[in-house]
């Protein structure tokens, strides 16, 4: 229990706090050595850190590049400015503003809360569009929507002059009305960093990262990507609004170009240079880019002269620095300085190494007689019939094989059952549940888990985190049958030593095992295994046979194994279906199937019935 | 009715530029899966070439071919210096690479030439009109449309009839399969950037004739419209890009012409909203190409 507290809360949040202290003390020391210009720069750096951490929550966890966050920041900035500025001032600069806003006045804190509500409200609708476009047109389309948002907000701000005072003058606070001192900035910074970090470690955060790494596999594990995506977006824009509010209050004015292209470039450069995958990386990026722009600004000024380099030291150097930093990192180190490492990772790893191996897993409660039954499933791609009129059954407790040559339609059939594609015809049910038309995450939640023949692991997550994804889903949507101890599963299949390694770094055999255990962690009624030994050595295949049987008996599931290797299938299966050119041509025990003349002709070759 | 036809021709003129840019973006997307935000830099660089030649006393008969050559060379140079290194990376990396190129190029012009816009003379005939069936039409629009149609026909010929065009289309459909068939990925990608540069060059000629300005972000506005057009048309479809470009030009001119004056400043804003709506209603674009996902 103490270890868990240390691992989940004390180390991560403590690490972030230490980092904030270093950033703030470093900034204040630098400011104390110079004039008020430096103090202003450091104030802006702390505020930028809030904004960048806000960006990290969305971009880092979902992997969707957003240019629109500064559009949300602009909305928040306007709300704050409009609510905080003294009515006397407003009567002068925007006398005709609508909504009676001229006479409203609020304190900065209340105004920020209102701004957050407004921005979250807008972001919700934008988010619906983002989620849909990611699903059907990919992340690039979502990026374009965010870009459109950025330009739209600026256009409206520049044109809606009665409310925003337009491009020239903007909304200015009266004297003494802005932010005094840095207390609120520190509060905002600590709040934003801790919230961002907690989200990264949270269940929703984990699901978002799974979706980022492999959308299709996340769905197959029962994740509805819309939920973590939306959560990340709303949390992210809320934090960005806090930063925007502080920026507007500290600078004492708001104009349409305040949160536009240049500022988007600055904050994005900070995020990606440090490492968008981690909160630590974001903060490091803020420090590095702030230092870099400051150095280039000083160098480009009139007071500094470097013999031989004066041709380079001219105004615009910091813009060149920002662009080059972005370009250079994308070309040479796209994951940024830190990638997704956090400051306390070494300590945490040491703590986790000490964990003692768990007890062997206990079997889950027995299931009744639940069967997956497909009836006359037909899938056509244009004129090509990939799966024709296929009916088969798999019950809890049995291991059934589906065998057939390449291109027979085996994977297509699994895709149809799991809702990845919708068949043109047929019915398929699990127990009492009709599965027709259900999206794949719902099929998974009802109790059908699958693996992928070409390995679709969540590559940047660790082995343990990979398995935690279906476990999180099962704990929420499959309460009656939850795998209590994920570690026991990991240990039992021999992945214990790899448990803290990234799934992308483990060897092929281990990755195959992980693919199996990840699906098993959903504690499904039926497990669909798509070529579980593809690309494995003979000896490993044999080991895999016993592991599949073992895992299936722990979770009590029925298993449908796809393969084209008859030896492997006969070693593991009670019954076998033979699929050829989309049709079931034989069904029965291994002996019966081997003896079938059509099977021999179609699949085994007529002269060599033993395969 | 006359006004409507004038608007329509004007829209086709505008749309020509967008269509060419959209097509040039779609060609690159086909081989690299990259939405190239650095494509506007071809126009930016061309604008300074036009300014330089113009101040040196040359006329448009020299400037036009110079822009085309500049655009092709710049396109291939950017591929060689930047995009070659991120081939096969995820979308995130490639997008930000193209943005990085954009920011670096504009910063270089800002530092070493001038942060201020530099003007050069537009062609003398640019505002001339001609009467067709009693309707005044701008010669410039007509020339733009005709030149665009000719360019598109040449492009279609290249894509359909030449060996390069066939390999390019094969690579767009399935790069790995094309490579297995012996398509050299280096040469097909370079060729795609050259073709794309040429298309952007034609668009740049007309854009610069109209604006007559060289500035560090001269290419940003046309690029954004090109991007909107190519996305509206469906990124993976070359004909969709052209349709998207013309549609965008017409919609833009019509909005400008028919919106009440209080909100006509919001033309671009409304376009962005329409684009976002299009995404939500039809995320795959106007012209969709079926996409099979390998599981």
CSV table of N, CA and C in Angstrom, one decimal, chain B residues 69-138:
chain,number,residue,atom,x,y,z
B,69,UNK,N,10.6,28.3,-63.2
B,69,UNK,CA,11.8,27.6,-63.0
B,69,UNK,C,12.1,27.7,-61.5
B,70,UNK,N,12.0,28.9,-60.9
B,70,UNK,CA,12.2,29.0,-59.5
B,70,UNK,C,11.4,28.1,-58.6
B,71,UNK,N,10.1,28.0,-59.0
B,71,UNK,CA,9.2,27.2,-58.2
B,71,UNK,C,9.6,25.7,-58.3
B,72,UNK,N,9.9,25.2,-59.5
B,72,UNK,CA,10.3,23.8,-59.6
B,72,UNK,C,11.6,23.5,-58.8
B,73,UNK,N,12.6,24.4,-58.9
B,73,UNK,CA,13.9,24.2,-58.2
B,73,UNK,C,13.6,24.2,-56.7
B,74,UNK,N,12.9,25.3,-56.3
B,74,UNK,CA,12.7,25.4,-54.8
B,74,UNK,C,11.9,24.2,-54.3
B,75,UNK,N,10.9,23.7,-55.0
B,75,UNK,CA,10.2,22.5,-54.6
B,75,UNK,C,11.1,21.3,-54.4
B,76,UNK,N,12.0,21.1,-55.4
B,76,UNK,CA,12.9,20.0,-55.3
B,76,UNK,C,13.9,20.2,-54.2
B,77,UNK,N,14.4,21.4,-54.0
B,77,UNK,CA,15.4,21.7,-53.0
B,77,UNK,C,14.8,21.5,-51.6
B,78,UNK,N,13.5,21.9,-51.4
B,78,UNK,CA,12.9,21.7,-50.0
B,78,UNK,C,12.8,20.2,-49.8
B,79,UNK,N,12.4,19.5,-50.8
B,79,UNK,CA,12.3,18.0,-50.6
B,79,UNK,C,13.7,17.4,-50.2
B,80,UNK,N,14.7,17.9,-51.0
B,80,UNK,CA,16.1,17.4,-50.7
B,80,UNK,C,16.6,17.7,-49.3
B,81,UNK,N,16.3,19.0,-48.9
B,81,UNK,CA,16.9,19.4,-47.6
B,81,UNK,C,16.0,19.0,-46.4
B,82,UNK,N,14.7,18.9,-46.6
B,82,UNK,CA,13.9,18.6,-45.4
B,82,UNK,C,13.1,17.3,-45.5
B,83,UNK,N,12.2,17.2,-46.5
B,83,UNK,CA,11.3,16.1,-46.5
B,83,UNK,C,11.9,14.7,-46.7
B,84,UNK,N,13.0,14.7,-47.4
B,84,UNK,CA,13.7,13.4,-47.6
B,84,UNK,C,14.0,12.7,-46.3
B,85,UNK,N,14.2,13.5,-45.2
B,85,UNK,CA,14.6,12.9,-44.0
B,85,UNK,C,13.5,12.4,-43.1
B,86,UNK,N,12.3,12.8,-43.5
B,86,UNK,CA,11.1,12.4,-42.6
B,86,UNK,C,10.2,11.5,-43.4
B,87,UNK,N,10.6,11.0,-44.5
B,87,UNK,CA,9.8,10.0,-45.3
B,87,UNK,C,9.4,8.9,-44.4
B,88,UNK,N,8.1,8.5,-44.5
B,88,UNK,CA,7.7,7.4,-43.7
B,88,UNK,C,7.4,7.7,-42.2
B,89,UNK,N,7.7,8.9,-41.8
B,89,UNK,CA,7.4,9.3,-40.4
B,89,UNK,C,5.9,9.4,-40.2
B,90,UNK,N,5.5,9.6,-39.0
B,90,UNK,CA,4.1,9.8,-38.7
B,90,UNK,C,3.6,11.2,-39.2
B,91,UNK,N,2.3,11.4,-39.3
B,91,UNK,CA,1.8,12.6,-39.9
B,91,UNK,C,2.2,13.8,-39.1
B,92,UNK,N,2.2,13.6,-37.8
B,92,UNK,CA,2.6,14.7,-36.9
B,92,UNK,C,4.0,15.3,-37.2
B,93,UNK,N,5.0,14.4,-37.4
B,93,UNK,CA,6.3,14.9,-37.7
B,93,UNK,C,6.4,15.6,-39.0
B,94,UNK,N,5.7,15.0,-40.0
B,94,UNK,CA,5.8,15.6,-41.4
B,94,UNK,C,5.1,16.9,-41.4
B,95,UNK,N,3.9,17.0,-40.8
B,95,UNK,CA,3.2,18.3,-40.7
B,95,UNK,C,4.1,19.4,-40.1
B,96,UNK,N,4.7,19.1,-38.9
B,96,UNK,CA,5.5,20.1,-38.3
B,96,UNK,C,6.8,20.4,-39.0
B,97,UNK,N,7.3,19.4,-39.8
B,97,UNK,CA,8.4,19.7,-40.6
B,97,UNK,C,8.1,20.7,-41.6
B,98,UNK,N,6.9,20.6,-42.3
B,98,UNK,CA,6.6,21.5,-43.3
B,98,UNK,C,6.3,22.9,-42.7
B,99,UNK,N,5.8,22.9,-41.5
B,99,UNK,CA,5.6,24.2,-40.8
B,99,UNK,C,7.0,24.8,-40.5
B,100,UNK,N,7.9,24.0,-40.0
B,100,UNK,CA,9.2,24.4,-39.7
B,100,UNK,C,9.9,25.1,-40.9
B,101,UNK,N,9.8,24.4,-42.1
B,101,UNK,CA,10.3,25.0,-43.3
B,101,UNK,C,9.7,26.4,-43.6
B,102,UNK,N,8.4,26.4,-43.4
B,102,UNK,CA,7.7,27.7,-43.7
B,102,UNK,C,8.3,28.8,-42.8
B,103,UNK,N,8.4,28.5,-41.5
B,103,UNK,CA,8.9,29.5,-40.6
B,103,UNK,C,10.3,29.9,-40.9
B,104,UNK,N,11.1,28.9,-41.2
B,104,UNK,CA,12.6,29.2,-41.5
B,104,UNK,C,12.7,30.1,-42.7
B,105,UNK,N,12.0,29.7,-43.8
B,105,UNK,CA,12.1,30.5,-45.0
B,105,UNK,C,11.6,31.9,-44.8
B,106,UNK,N,10.5,32.1,-44.2
B,106,UNK,CA,10.0,33.5,-44.0
B,106,UNK,C,10.9,34.3,-43.1
B,107,UNK,N,11.5,33.6,-42.1
B,107,UNK,CA,12.4,34.3,-41.2
B,107,UNK,C,13.6,34.8,-42.0
B,108,UNK,N,14.1,33.9,-42.9
B,108,UNK,CA,15.3,34.3,-43.7
B,108,UNK,C,15.0,35.5,-44.5
B,109,UNK,N,13.9,35.6,-45.2
B,109,UNK,CA,13.5,36.8,-46.0
B,109,UNK,C,13.4,38.0,-45.1
B,110,UNK,N,12.8,37.7,-43.9
B,110,UNK,CA,12.5,38.8,-43.0
B,110,UNK,C,13.9,39.4,-42.5
B,111,UNK,N,14.8,38.5,-42.3
B,111,UNK,CA,16.2,39.0,-41.8
B,111,UNK,C,17.0,39.6,-42.9
B,112,UNK,N,17.1,38.9,-44.0
B,112,UNK,CA,18.1,39.3,-45.0
B,112,UNK,C,17.6,40.2,-46.2
B,113,UNK,N,16.3,40.2,-46.3
B,113,UNK,CA,15.8,41.1,-47.4
B,113,UNK,C,15.0,42.3,-46.8
B,114,UNK,N,13.9,42.1,-46.3
B,114,UNK,CA,13.2,43.2,-45.6
B,114,UNK,C,11.9,42.6,-44.9
B,115,UNK,N,11.6,43.1,-43.7
B,115,UNK,CA,10.3,42.7,-43.1
B,115,UNK,C,9.1,43.3,-43.8
B,116,UNK,N,9.4,44.4,-44.6
B,116,UNK,CA,8.3,45.2,-45.2
B,116,UNK,C,7.9,44.6,-46.5
B,117,UNK,N,6.7,44.7,-47.0
B,117,UNK,CA,6.3,44.3,-48.3
B,117,UNK,C,7.0,45.1,-49.4
B,118,UNK,N,7.4,44.5,-50.4
B,118,UNK,CA,8.1,45.2,-51.5
B,118,UNK,C,7.2,45.1,-52.7
B,119,UNK,N,6.8,46.2,-53.4
B,119,UNK,CA,5.9,46.1,-54.5
B,119,UNK,C,6.6,46.2,-55.8
B,120,UNK,N,6.1,45.5,-56.8
B,120,UNK,CA,6.6,45.5,-58.2
B,120,UNK,C,5.4,45.7,-59.1
B,121,UNK,N,5.6,46.3,-60.3
B,121,UNK,CA,4.5,46.6,-61.2
B,121,UNK,C,3.7,45.4,-61.6
B,122,UNK,N,2.4,45.5,-61.6
B,122,UNK,CA,1.6,44.4,-62.2
B,122,UNK,C,1.6,44.6,-63.7
B,123,UNK,N,1.2,43.5,-64.5
B,123,UNK,CA,1.1,43.7,-65.9
B,123,UNK,C,0.1,44.8,-66.3
B,124,UNK,N,0.4,45.5,-67.3
B,124,UNK,CA,-0.4,46.7,-67.6
B,124,UNK,C,-1.9,46.4,-68.0
B,125,UNK,N,-2.1,45.1,-68.5
B,125,UNK,CA,-3.4,44.8,-69.0
B,125,UNK,C,-4.3,44.2,-67.9
B,126,UNK,N,-3.8,44.2,-66.7
B,126,UNK,CA,-4.5,43.4,-65.7
B,126,UNK,C,-5.9,43.8,-65.4
B,127,UNK,N,-6.2,45.1,-65.5
B,127,UNK,CA,-7.6,45.5,-65.2
B,127,UNK,C,-8.5,45.7,-66.4
B,128,UNK,N,-7.9,45.4,-67.6
B,128,UNK,CA,-8.7,45.5,-68.9
B,128,UNK,C,-9.9,44.6,-68.9
B,129,UNK,N,-10.9,45.0,-69.5
B,129,UNK,CA,-12.1,44.1,-69.6
B,129,UNK,C,-12.5,44.0,-71.0
B,130,UNK,N,-13.2,42.9,-71.3
B,130,UNK,CA,-13.7,42.7,-72.7
B,130,UNK,C,-15.2,42.4,-72.6
B,131,UNK,N,-15.9,42.8,-73.6
B,131,UNK,CA,-17.3,42.6,-73.6
B,131,UNK,C,-17.7,41.4,-74.4
B,132,UNK,N,-18.3,40.4,-73.7
B,132,UNK,CA,-18.8,39.2,-74.3
B,132,UNK,C,-20.3,39.1,-74.1
B,133,UNK,N,-21.0,39.1,-75.2
B,133,UNK,CA,-22.5,39.1,-75.1
B,133,UNK,C,-23.0,40.2,-74.2
B,134,UNK,N,-22.4,41.3,-74.2
B,134,UNK,CA,-22.9,42.4,-73.4
B,134,UNK,C,-22.5,42.4,-71.9
B,135,UNK,N,-21.6,41.4,-71.6
B,135,UNK,CA,-21.2,41.3,-70.2
B,135,UNK,C,-19.7,41.7,-70.1
B,136,UNK,N,-19.3,42.5,-69.2
B,136,UNK,CA,-17.9,42.9,-69.0
B,136,UNK,C,-17.2,41.8,-68.3
B,137,UNK,N,-16.2,41.3,-68.9
B,137,UNK,CA,-15.4,40.3,-68.2
B,137,UNK,C,-13.9,40.7,-68.1
B,138,UNK,N,-13.3,40.4,-67.0
B,138,UNK,CA,-11.9,40.8,-66.9
B,138,UNK,C,-11.0,39.8,-67.7
